[in-house]
C-alpha cells in the first residue's frame, strides 16, 4: 500500500484564459502537419483589392468604412477559428533548450503592447466575467459546477493515453504531449480532468474520424480540486469518441511525489535520476489525466532522454530511436487496462541484474552501479523470482506482464510502491549485503518484497473502485507478508490480521478458492469490498456452508477499531460462562468520534475460538459466534481447576480479557508448565495482558506477573511479545522519579536468560536465513532488553566491542546485534564515539549499515549532540529526506531528547510541513512519532495550543495525537502509583 510531501506550499493557481490575439500572432508554430495544424491555423487572408482613389471625398470615406468593417470581421472570424490556448498554472517556467514548446501565451519577438491595459489583462478580465456568469448559472441550478466537485464528472471515460515525454536532467524540467482517447457517455461541453503544477501550452479537441476540430472556447485551472477545464463551443456527442491533445511542461521537482528527482554519489561525482510516485493522487503532477482509480485505460509511453541515461516504465521497451545530438527516444509497449496511480517511469543511469521465472517473466533489479557490482540486489532478485512462481500457483492467475523491474532508489516517500511492472523501493528496503546485514534486516527486506509482489495481483490486476476500499489491497498484502514469507522460510508464525481471521473461519482451502475466483472475475478491472464478500460467500456455498460474509465483514471494515472480548465465569451455575464484547480503547474517557453513537452501539460478529485446559492438557478448540453485547454459553468439562483460553493461536482480530481468577490460573500454568499452552497463545497472553492493563481493563500487576515465567521460555515469539509490550510502558515511565524501581524489576526477569544465552560470535554461517533463526533472534531480543535496562555486563560488552572497532578500525561486532552495540556505546561513552559513528555513517555505502549508524547517533545522552543532529537532519545533502523523519522520531524516543525533539518539531513545523505535507503517510508518521510518548499535563497543553496556532494540514494526525497523549496522561494519573506500589512490594519479597 499502501503512502505514500516536502515542497513549500505555493499560492493557489490563477486560472488563465485563452489568449486569442497572441495565438493569432503565433499561428500554428510548433504543431506537426496534418489535421491538428489545419484546424488550429488561421485562414489565409484574401487578396487585398486595389481601390482607386476617387476624387470625391464622400465616396472615399464610405469605402474606407467598408474596408475597416471587412478587416474587423476577418479578424473576429480568425480569432474564433483559432483554437490554440495557453493556460498557465502558478507552476514552473517553461523548459529551455530542447524542452521549449510553442505556446499561445508567448509573444513573438518585437511584438508591442499598446499603452494602458495589457492584452492578457483584458482577456483575463473577460474570461473572469465568463467564469462568474457560469458559476452563477450553476448556482441558479443549485448544483456545483463539474470542476468544483470532489470527484470527476462521469460524462467522459478515457480509453487510451498516448504520452510522449522529454526529460531534461540538466535543468530538471520535462515537456510532454498527451493524447487521450475519450468516450462520451453523456453530452457535455466541458472536459474536466486532473492537472496540477504544470504549464499548459496548447489544447486540441478533435473527433477520431478526422471530422475536424471541436472549437475550444476557453480553458482554466481550478486549483481547489486540482483540475483543468476545457470549455467547448458545443457539446460532445454521446457514444462518440474524441481525442484530447494537451502539450505542457513542468519541473522534475526536488520533492517526493509526482515526477521527482533524487541523487547519489559515485566515485565522488553526484549523479541524478528522475522517478515517479503517483499513488494516491499525484499522476496529475506529471501529465493531465483522469486521476481516479475507476478510470482504467491503456497507456502507450515514449520517453526522450539523453543517451547517457536509460528509461524504464511499466512495460518493456519496444523500440529505441537514436538521434545524432546524443538523445534517444524509448517507445514502450502498450499497457493493459490500468489506473493512473500505478503508471510509472524512471530516467536514471543505473545498471541491473536479471533472472527469469518458470513461466518466462523477466525479472530485473536496477540500482546504483556500485550496489549491483557488490551483489547487494541479488537476494531480492532471487526471492522475487520464487515469489512470482508461488503467487501464480496460489492464485491460479498468471502474472500479467512480460517483465517486472525492481528499482532501488535513494529517496522515496514509502518503503516501496507496487507500480505494475516497475516496483520502486527505497534502497534500505531492498538492498542488502550478506556480509554486514543482520537477520532482522534481511527478514524486513523479505516482508516488504512479499507485500509489494502481492499487490501485482491485489491492486494492480484488480484495483479498488475508490480509496475507501484501499484496505482490500493492503489487507491482503499484509496477510501474504506472512503466507509468502512462510513459503520461503517454513516454520514462520503468523501475525494477527483481519484477513487471517476470515481465512481461518472459512477454512484456508475454501478461502484460497474464493480468492482465485475473485481475481479471475475482476482482473483488469475494479472491485469494491462487496464484490469480494459475494465471491467468498459463493465459495462457501459450494462446499455446503451458508455464511453471509458481507454481513460479518461489514462490521469489521465499516466500524472504528476492534473489540475486546471478556470471558467471565458464572459463580452460580456450573459450566456456564458470560461472554461480552465492547470496543477496545486506551482512553475510556475519550469521546466517540460520532457523538450520535457511543461505544455501547458497537457490535461485531466475532468467531471466538475457545479451549479448556488444566495443568497437563488442553482440549481441542471450539468456535462460538459472539454477536450480542453479552451472551451466556455452556462449556462442557469446565471443572474447578480448569482454565479457559480464547482466540486460539491468535487467529482472531480482537483482544481477550478474563476474570481475575482465570488470569491467576493461566499465570500458574505458565509458571508450572508453560508448554501446555502453545507458543502463539503464550505470546498472545503477554500482548493482551500488557495492552489491557495500559487501557485500564486489567490491574497493572497482572502483565508483570506473567513475565516471571519468561526465565524458562526458550521460544522467540513470547520474548518478542514481551519486548514489544514493555516498550510503550517504559516510555510512560522513563522520566518519572521512581523509574529505577521498574528498571530493576525488568532486569531481574531478564538476567537468567541473558546469562544462559550469552553473546553471539561473529562467525555466523553466512547463509542468509538458517535453521537457528529463532534462536539467534531470541538471543538478540534478550540482549536488547538487558542493554536497554542497564545490565552491567551487557554495557561492558558493548563498550568493549566499540573500543575494539575504534582502535583496530576493524568492525568485529556480530551482525545481529550491531544496532544494539552502536546505540549502547553512543549512550555510555564520550563524544569521540559519537563523532566516530558520525564519520562511519558518512563513509559507508552499505544502506543497511548506514541506517543503523544514523539511528545510533540518536541514542546519545548529550543534549548538545542531540540538538546538533536534529538541526543537521534538515540538510538534505547530509540526511536523506525520508531519513530525517526517523532522526526526529528516534530523538523523541530518547528520554534525554524527548523535549528537544518536541520543541524542534514545533519550531520547524512550517519547514517540515512544506517538505512532507502532501506525503500523508510521512506526515502522519512524523506527528505520531514525535508526540506518542508525551505524557504530562504540560505537554498535553503545549500540543493543544500548538494545534490552535499551526498552519497546514495533518488535522487527522494531530487529532489522533491528542487522543494518544490524553490516554498517556490519564494512565499517569490513574495507574502509575498503583504500578509502583506493586513493584516496591514485589522487589522486597
PDB file of C-alpha atoms in Angstrom, residues 261-265 270-273 368 410-411 877 880:
ATOM      1  CA  UNK A 261      14.423  13.818  -8.726  1.00  0.00           C
ATOM      2  CA  UNK A 262      16.873  12.063  -6.468  1.00  0.00           C
ATOM      3  CA  UNK A 263      20.638  11.676  -6.448  1.00  0.00           C
ATOM      4  CA  UNK A 264      23.567   9.593  -5.256  1.00  0.00           C
ATOM      5  CA  UNK A 265      27.345   9.897  -5.267  1.00  0.00           C
ATOM      6  CA  UNK A 270      26.880  13.361  -7.804  1.00  0.00           C
ATOM      7  CA  UNK A 271      24.516  11.677 -10.234  1.00  0.00           C
ATOM      8  CA  UNK A 272      20.826  12.435 -10.648  1.00  0.00           C
ATOM      9  CA  UNK A 273      17.801  10.380 -11.545  1.00  0.00           C
ATOM     10  CA  UNK A 368      23.368   2.169  -8.402  1.00  0.00           C
ATOM     11  CA  UNK A 410      17.952   6.591  -2.694  1.00  0.00           C
ATOM     12  CA  UNK A 411      14.896   8.730  -1.925  1.00  0.00           C
ATOM     13  CA  UNK A 877      22.841  16.729   1.466  1.00  0.00           C
ATOM     14  CA  UNK A 880      18.054  11.929   3.111  1.00  0.00           C
TER      15      UNK A 880
END
